[in-house]
Coordinates of C-alpha atoms in Angstrom, one line a residue:
M207 CA 14.2 -4.1 -13.7
Y208 CA 13.5 -7.2 -15.9
F209 CA 16.6 -9.0 -14.7
A210 CA 15.8 -8.2 -11.1
K211 CA 12.3 -9.6 -11.5
A212 CA 13.5 -12.7 -13.3
S213 CA 16.0 -13.4 -10.6
L214 CA 13.3 -12.9 -7.9
H215 CA 10.9 -15.2 -9.8
K216 CA 13.5 -18.0 -10.1
S217 CA 14.2 -17.9 -6.3
M218 CA 10.5 -18.4 -5.5
S219 CA 8.5 -21.6 -5.4
T220 CA 5.1 -21.9 -7.3
H221 CA 3.4 -21.6 -3.9
T222 CA 4.9 -18.2 -3.1
L223 CA 5.3 -16.9 -6.7
I224 CA 1.6 -17.0 -7.7
P225 CA 0.5 -14.8 -4.8
H226 CA 3.4 -12.5 -5.5
L227 CA 2.4 -12.3 -9.2
F228 CA -1.3 -11.9 -8.3
R229 CA -0.2 -8.8 -6.3
T230 CA 1.8 -7.3 -9.1
E231 CA 0.1 -8.4 -12.3
Y232 CA -3.6 -9.0 -11.6
Q233 CA -4.4 -5.4 -11.4
K234 CA -2.4 -4.6 -14.6
I235 CA -4.4 -7.2 -16.6
T236 CA -7.7 -6.0 -15.0
A237 CA -7.0 -2.3 -15.7
V238 CA -6.2 -3.0 -19.4
L239 CA -9.3 -5.1 -20.0
C240 CA -11.5 -2.6 -18.2
R241 CA -10.2 0.2 -20.2
L242 CA -10.9 -1.8 -23.4
F243 CA -14.3 -3.3 -22.5
G244 CA -15.6 -0.4 -20.4
I245 CA -16.1 0.0 -16.6
E246 CA -19.6 -1.6 -16.8
H247 CA -17.9 -4.9 -17.6
I248 CA -15.5 -4.7 -14.7
E249 CA -16.4 -8.1 -13.4
I250 CA -15.7 -9.8 -16.7
A251 CA -12.2 -8.2 -16.7
E252 CA -11.7 -9.4 -13.1
D253 CA -12.9 -13.0 -13.9
I254 CA -10.6 -13.2 -16.9
A255 CA -7.6 -12.1 -14.9
S256 CA -8.5 -14.5 -12.0
D257 CA -8.9 -17.4 -14.5
A258 CA -5.4 -16.8 -15.8
F259 CA -4.0 -17.2 -12.3
L260 CA -6.1 -20.3 -11.7
Q261 CA -4.7 -21.8 -14.8
A262 CA -1.2 -20.9 -13.6
A263 CA -1.8 -22.7 -10.3
E264 CA -3.0 -25.8 -12.1
T265 CA -0.3 -25.9 -14.9
W266 CA 2.8 -24.8 -13.1
G267 CA 2.3 -27.3 -10.3
L268 CA 2.3 -30.1 -12.9
H269 CA 4.8 -28.9 -15.5
G270 CA 7.0 -26.4 -13.6
M271 CA 7.2 -22.6 -13.9
P272 CA 7.8 -21.0 -17.4
E273 CA 10.9 -19.0 -18.1
N274 CA 9.0 -15.7 -17.9
P275 CA 5.9 -16.2 -15.6
A276 CA 4.5 -12.7 -16.0
A277 CA 4.6 -12.9 -19.8
W278 CA 3.0 -16.4 -19.6
L279 CA 0.1 -14.9 -17.6
Y280 CA -0.3 -12.0 -20.1
T281 CA -0.5 -14.5 -23.0
V282 CA -3.1 -16.7 -21.2
A283 CA -5.2 -13.6 -20.2
K284 CA -5.1 -12.4 -23.8
N285 CA -6.2 -15.8 -25.1
K286 CA -9.0 -16.0 -22.5
A287 CA -10.2 -12.5 -23.4
K288 CA -10.3 -13.4 -27.1
N289 CA -12.1 -16.6 -26.5
Y290 CA -14.6 -14.8 -24.4
F291 CA -15.1 -12.3 -27.1
R292 CA -15.7 -15.0 -29.7
H293 CA -17.9 -17.3 -27.8
D294 CA -20.0 -15.2 -25.3
A295 CA -23.2 -14.2 -27.0
V296 CA -23.9 -11.1 -24.8
F297 CA -20.3 -9.9 -25.2
R298 CA -20.4 -10.4 -28.9
E299 CA -23.7 -8.7 -29.5
K300 CA -23.6 -5.8 -27.1
I301 CA -19.9 -4.9 -27.0
A302 CA -18.6 -5.8 -30.4
R303 CA -19.8 -2.5 -31.9
Q304 CA -18.1 -0.5 -29.2
L305 CA -14.8 -2.2 -29.9
S306 CA -14.9 -2.1 -33.7
H307 CA -12.0 0.4 -33.7
T308 CA -9.8 -2.2 -32.0
L309 CA -10.5 -5.0 -34.3
Q310 CA -8.0 -6.1 -37.0
D311 CA -9.1 -7.1 -40.5
A312 CA -9.3 -10.8 -39.4
G313 CA -11.8 -9.8 -36.8
E314 CA -9.3 -10.3 -34.0
I315 CA -9.5 -8.2 -30.9
E316 CA -6.3 -6.3 -30.1
I317 CA -5.3 -6.5 -26.4
D318 CA -2.4 -4.3 -25.7
L319 CA -0.5 -5.4 -22.5
S320 CA 2.6 -3.2 -23.3
P321 CA 4.2 -1.4 -20.4
A322 CA 3.0 2.0 -21.8
N323 CA -0.6 0.9 -22.1
I324 CA -0.6 -0.8 -18.7
R325 CA 0.7 2.5 -17.2
D326 CA -1.9 4.6 -18.9
S327 CA -4.7 2.1 -18.1
Q328 CA -3.8 2.0 -14.4
L329 CA -3.5 5.7 -14.1
Q330 CA -7.0 6.2 -15.6
M331 CA -8.4 3.3 -13.6
M332 CA -7.3 5.0 -10.4
F333 CA -9.6 7.9 -11.1
A334 CA -12.5 5.7 -12.4
V335 CA -12.8 3.7 -9.2
C336 CA -12.3 6.8 -7.1
H337 CA -15.3 8.6 -8.7
P338 CA -17.4 10.8 -6.5
A339 CA -20.5 8.8 -7.4
I340 CA -19.2 6.0 -5.1
P341 CA -19.0 6.4 -1.3
A342 CA -15.4 7.2 -0.1
E343 CA -14.9 4.0 1.9
A344 CA -16.2 1.9 -1.1
Q345 CA -13.8 3.8 -3.4
V346 CA -10.8 2.9 -1.3
G347 CA -11.9 -0.8 -1.0
L348 CA -12.6 -1.1 -4.7
A349 CA -9.2 0.5 -5.6
L350 CA -7.4 -1.8 -3.2
R351 CA -9.0 -4.8 -4.9
I352 CA -8.6 -3.7 -8.6
L353 CA -5.5 -1.6 -8.5
C354 CA -3.6 -3.3 -5.8
G355 CA -4.7 -6.9 -5.9
F356 CA -5.8 -7.1 -2.3
G357 CA -7.8 -10.1 -1.1
L358 CA -11.1 -9.6 0.7
D359 CA -9.4 -10.6 4.0
E360 CA -6.7 -7.9 3.6
I361 CA -9.3 -5.2 2.7
A362 CA -11.4 -6.2 5.7
N363 CA -8.3 -5.9 8.0
A364 CA -7.6 -2.4 6.5
F365 CA -11.1 -1.3 7.4
L366 CA -11.4 -3.3 10.6
V367 CA -14.7 -4.9 9.4
N368 CA -15.6 -8.5 8.4
K369 CA -15.1 -10.1 5.0
E370 CA -18.9 -10.3 4.3
T371 CA -19.2 -6.5 4.8
I372 CA -16.4 -5.8 2.4
N373 CA -17.8 -8.2 -0.2
K374 CA -21.2 -6.4 -0.1
R375 CA -19.5 -3.0 -0.2
L376 CA -17.5 -4.0 -3.3
T377 CA -20.5 -5.4 -5.0
R378 CA -22.5 -2.2 -4.5
A379 CA -19.5 -0.1 -5.7
R380 CA -19.3 -2.1 -8.9
E381 CA -23.0 -1.6 -9.4
K382 CA -22.5 2.1 -9.0
L383 CA -19.7 2.1 -11.6
R384 CA -22.0 0.4 -14.1
G385 CA -25.0 2.5 -13.3
A386 CA -23.2 5.8 -13.6
K387 CA -21.5 4.7 -16.8
I388 CA -18.2 6.1 -15.7
K389 CA -15.5 6.3 -18.3
I390 CA -11.9 5.2 -17.7
E391 CA -10.1 8.4 -18.3
L392 CA -8.3 11.2 -16.4
P393 CA -10.7 13.7 -14.9
P394 CA -10.7 17.3 -16.1
P395 CA -7.9 19.5 -14.5
E396 CA -10.4 21.2 -12.1
A397 CA -11.4 17.9 -10.6
I398 CA -8.1 16.2 -10.3
H399 CA -7.1 17.6 -6.9
S400 CA -10.3 16.5 -5.1
R401 CA -10.2 13.0 -6.8
L402 CA -6.5 12.6 -5.8
E403 CA -7.4 12.6 -2.1
T404 CA -9.0 9.2 -2.3
V405 CA -6.3 7.8 -4.6
S406 CA -3.6 8.9 -2.3
T407 CA -5.4 7.4 0.7
T408 CA -5.6 4.1 -1.1
I409 CA -1.9 4.1 -1.9
Y410 CA -1.1 5.1 1.7
L411 CA -3.2 2.2 3.1
L412 CA -1.4 -0.2 0.7
F413 CA 2.0 0.9 1.9
N414 CA 1.0 0.7 5.6
E415 CA -0.4 -2.8 5.1
G416 CA 3.0 -3.9 3.9
Y417 CA 5.1 -1.8 6.4
Y418 CA 3.2 -2.9 9.5
S419 CA 2.0 -6.3 8.0
L420 CA -1.3 -6.5 9.8
A421 CA -2.8 -9.3 7.7
Q422 CA 0.0 -11.8 8.0
D423 CA 2.4 -12.9 10.8
T424 CA 5.4 -11.3 9.2
V425 CA 7.3 -8.2 10.1
L426 CA 7.4 -6.6 6.7
R427 CA 5.9 -7.3 3.2
K428 CA 8.1 -5.5 0.8
D429 CA 6.0 -6.4 -2.2
L430 CA 3.1 -4.4 -0.9
C431 CA 5.2 -1.4 -0.1
L432 CA 7.0 -1.5 -3.5
E433 CA 3.6 -1.8 -5.3
A434 CA 2.3 1.3 -3.4
M435 CA 5.5 3.2 -4.4
R436 CA 5.0 2.1 -8.0
L437 CA 1.4 3.5 -8.1
A438 CA 2.6 6.8 -6.5
Y439 CA 5.4 7.0 -9.0
L440 CA 2.8 6.6 -11.8
L441 CA 1.1 9.8 -10.5
V442 CA 4.4 11.7 -10.1
E443 CA 5.4 10.8 -13.6
N444 CA 2.2 12.5 -15.0
E445 CA 2.3 16.3 -15.1
Q446 CA -1.4 16.6 -14.3
T447 CA -1.2 14.4 -11.2
S448 CA 2.2 15.3 -9.9
T449 CA 0.9 17.5 -7.0
P450 CA 2.9 18.5 -3.9
E451 CA 0.8 16.1 -1.8
I452 CA 1.6 13.2 -4.1
N453 CA 5.3 14.0 -4.1
A454 CA 5.2 14.2 -0.3
L455 CA 3.5 10.8 -0.2
L456 CA 6.2 9.3 -2.4
S457 CA 8.9 11.0 -0.3
L458 CA 7.4 9.5 2.9
M459 CA 7.5 6.0 1.4
C460 CA 11.1 6.4 0.1
F461 CA 12.3 7.4 3.6
H462 CA 10.5 4.4 5.2
A463 CA 11.7 2.0 2.5
S464 CA 15.3 3.1 3.0
R465 CA 15.3 1.4 6.4
F466 CA 13.7 -1.9 5.3
E467 CA 16.9 -4.0 5.6
A468 CA 17.6 -2.7 9.1
R469 CA 14.1 -3.4 10.4
I470 CA 14.5 -7.2 10.3
D471 CA 17.4 -9.2 11.9
T472 CA 18.9 -12.5 10.5
N473 CA 16.2 -14.5 12.3
G474 CA 13.4 -12.5 10.6
D475 CA 12.4 -10.7 13.8
A476 CA 11.7 -7.0 14.0
V477 CA 14.4 -4.6 15.1
L478 CA 13.3 -1.5 17.0
Y479 CA 14.4 1.9 15.7
D480 CA 17.0 2.6 18.4
D481 CA 18.7 -0.8 17.7
Q482 CA 18.9 -0.5 13.9
D483 CA 22.2 -0.6 12.1
S484 CA 22.3 2.6 10.1
K485 CA 24.9 1.1 7.8
L486 CA 22.0 -1.0 6.4
W487 CA 20.0 2.1 5.5
N488 CA 19.6 2.7 1.8
K489 CA 21.3 6.0 1.0
E490 CA 19.9 6.1 -2.6
L491 CA 16.3 5.9 -1.3
I492 CA 17.0 8.6 1.3
E493 CA 18.3 10.8 -1.5
K494 CA 15.2 10.0 -3.6
G495 CA 13.0 10.9 -0.6
E496 CA 14.8 14.2 -0.2
H497 CA 14.2 14.9 -4.0
F498 CA 10.5 14.2 -3.8
L499 CA 10.2 16.2 -0.5
N500 CA 11.8 19.2 -2.3
N501 CA 9.3 18.8 -5.1
A502 CA 6.5 18.7 -2.5
S503 CA 7.6 22.1 -1.1
K504 CA 6.2 23.9 -4.2
G505 CA 2.9 25.5 -3.3
N506 CA 1.2 26.8 -0.1
I507 CA -0.5 23.6 1.1
V508 CA 1.0 21.6 4.0
S509 CA -0.7 18.2 4.1
K510 CA -0.4 15.3 6.5
F511 CA 1.9 13.6 4.0
H512 CA 4.2 16.6 4.1
L513 CA 4.4 16.4 7.9
E514 CA 4.8 12.6 8.0
A515 CA 7.5 12.8 5.3
C516 CA 9.4 15.3 7.3
I517 CA 9.1 13.0 10.4
A518 CA 10.3 10.1 8.4
Y519 CA 13.2 12.2 7.1
W520 CA 14.4 12.9 10.6
H521 CA 14.3 9.2 11.3
T522 CA 16.9 8.7 8.6
Q523 CA 19.3 10.9 10.7
K524 CA 20.8 8.5 13.1
N525 CA 22.4 10.9 15.5
D526 CA 20.2 11.4 18.6
T527 CA 20.4 15.2 18.8
G528 CA 18.1 17.6 20.6
K529 CA 17.4 19.3 17.3
K530 CA 16.2 16.0 15.7
W531 CA 13.7 15.2 18.5
E532 CA 12.5 18.8 18.9
S533 CA 11.8 18.9 15.2
I534 CA 10.0 15.6 15.3
L535 CA 7.9 16.7 18.3
Q536 CA 6.9 20.0 16.6
L537 CA 5.9 18.1 13.4
Y538 CA 3.7 15.7 15.5
N539 CA 2.1 18.7 17.1
Q540 CA 1.2 20.1 13.6
L541 CA 0.1 16.7 12.4
L542 CA -2.4 16.2 15.3
I543 CA -3.9 19.6 14.6
I544 CA -4.4 18.7 10.9
E545 CA -5.6 15.1 11.5
Y546 CA -5.8 13.5 14.9
S547 CA -5.0 9.8 15.2
P548 CA -4.3 7.7 18.3
I549 CA -1.1 6.2 16.8
A550 CA 0.2 9.7 16.0
A551 CA -0.5 10.8 19.5
L552 CA 1.4 7.8 20.9
N553 CA 4.3 8.5 18.6
R554 CA 4.3 12.1 19.7
T555 CA 4.6 11.0 23.3
Y556 CA 7.8 9.0 22.5
A557 CA 9.3 12.2 20.9
L558 CA 8.1 14.1 24.0
S559 CA 10.1 11.7 26.2
K560 CA 13.3 12.4 24.1
V561 CA 12.8 16.2 24.5
H562 CA 11.4 16.7 28.0
G563 CA 12.1 13.4 29.7
K564 CA 10.1 10.2 30.5
Q565 CA 8.1 11.6 33.4
T566 CA 6.6 14.3 31.3
A567 CA 5.9 11.8 28.6
I568 CA 4.2 9.4 31.0
E569 CA 1.8 12.1 32.2
A570 CA 0.9 13.0 28.6
A571 CA 0.5 9.3 27.6
E572 CA -1.8 8.5 30.5
K573 CA -4.1 11.3 29.5
L574 CA -4.7 9.7 26.1
G575 CA -7.0 7.0 27.5
L576 CA -5.9 4.3 25.0
G577 CA -6.0 1.4 27.5
T578 CA -7.4 -1.0 24.9
N579 CA -4.4 -0.6 22.5
H580 CA -1.4 -2.8 23.0
L581 CA 0.9 -0.2 21.6
Y582 CA -0.2 2.2 24.4
H583 CA 0.9 -0.3 27.1
A584 CA 4.1 -1.2 25.2
L585 CA 5.0 2.5 25.2
L586 CA 4.2 3.0 28.9
G587 CA 6.3 -0.1 29.6
N588 CA 9.2 1.5 27.8
L589 CA 8.7 4.9 29.6
Y590 CA 8.4 3.4 33.1
T591 CA 11.6 1.4 32.6
G592 CA 14.1 2.8 35.0
I593 CA 11.5 4.7 36.9
D594 CA 9.0 2.2 38.3
H595 CA 10.0 -1.5 37.6
K596 CA 6.6 -2.9 38.7
K597 CA 4.6 -0.6 36.5
A598 CA 7.0 -1.2 33.5
I599 CA 6.5 -5.0 33.8
G600 CA 2.8 -4.7 34.3
H601 CA 2.2 -2.6 31.2
L602 CA 4.5 -4.8 29.1
Q603 CA 2.6 -8.0 30.3
T604 CA -0.7 -6.3 29.4
A605 CA 0.7 -5.4 26.0
L606 CA 1.7 -9.0 25.5
A607 CA -1.7 -10.3 26.3
M608 CA -3.3 -7.8 23.9
A609 CA -0.9 -8.2 21.0
K610 CA -2.3 -10.2 18.1
S611 CA 0.7 -10.8 15.8
A612 CA 3.7 -13.1 16.6
A613 CA 6.0 -10.3 15.6
D614 CA 4.6 -7.8 18.1
K615 CA 4.7 -10.5 20.8
K616 CA 8.4 -11.2 20.2
I617 CA 9.3 -7.6 20.6
I618 CA 7.3 -7.2 23.8
L619 CA 8.9 -10.4 25.2
K620 CA 12.3 -9.0 24.5
Q621 CA 11.4 -5.9 26.4
I622 CA 10.1 -7.9 29.4
E623 CA 13.4 -9.9 29.5
A624 CA 15.4 -6.7 29.4
C625 CA 13.5 -5.4 32.4
R626 CA 14.2 -8.4 34.5

């Protein structure tokens, strides 16, 4: 793992590396400092972590990148935390007593940024920021910020609200954390299941942000997806949090991640599922997905993650068989009963076309009433192709006008060209 990271870091410029490291390391530093100082001092921890990255931006641009950028950040963060401890009067007077057990003989605060302590700190922090004292939507936003290193713009995109609303929501959530004096620790066994629901939603949102890349004009952001998988794996590794639902979530992400390389062509453009080269699919990740899906089968609960993981599994089976699409259709039927969503309904319509033909799918799609969604028009353009040329082009042109990202527009333009 270290050599893979080192190789990745060497291939990146300072301009691209610092945002990448912010995504992967900011939350680790923040979690460790919060666990040490207490959740009531969360903003101090965030400020120290942010200052380390600001210093990196100033220093690396002038003197070049260090041999081990992540270790450099950890050292700077440790030094800044120690300086804060020594020189800030409030910190020294009010917090020193609480941290007395961590002080060495020389009065030096011990900041443990070892992999084991980072892992434990992040696992406990997941539950701290997803405490029931905080409104659910604020829990997810705060977790995306602290655990996943999301910027305010990205969190706003995830919730479809403006940046100012998210900033206020996060401020109120931090105040709630301080006021409730929430401890950074695993909840008792009887509370873990209910608290895991928000944690899993956060991880799911993070993966989707990378997989569908809503915040940037790129087809895929692997760093976000891999970070989501890392957080889910932290939960799977712990006996208390390795529930069937979490295993199903990790399985779902493994199946999706297995097709990363096939989703983008040599020009960086998206490749639709039917056009993907299955030789590029990662068999090891498919096997891991199957492993976690088997683990998820223990118990009597079938969650949306179970159903989506099974749908994703069938998409790793390239052969276009009747059994495959009938299975996918039935899984979507169950998913819509458990939790309706417009995107799931659209995806079900595509599976319906594979099982019962395009005309049946068109009738089902037009009943959905999703005329303001560009994906709806893109799907109808696909379904009308070969049936009604004028309607196919009309829907695709509407989809093109509605699409916001360059990646979506390129796909739709290709479909329009194919119709002509």
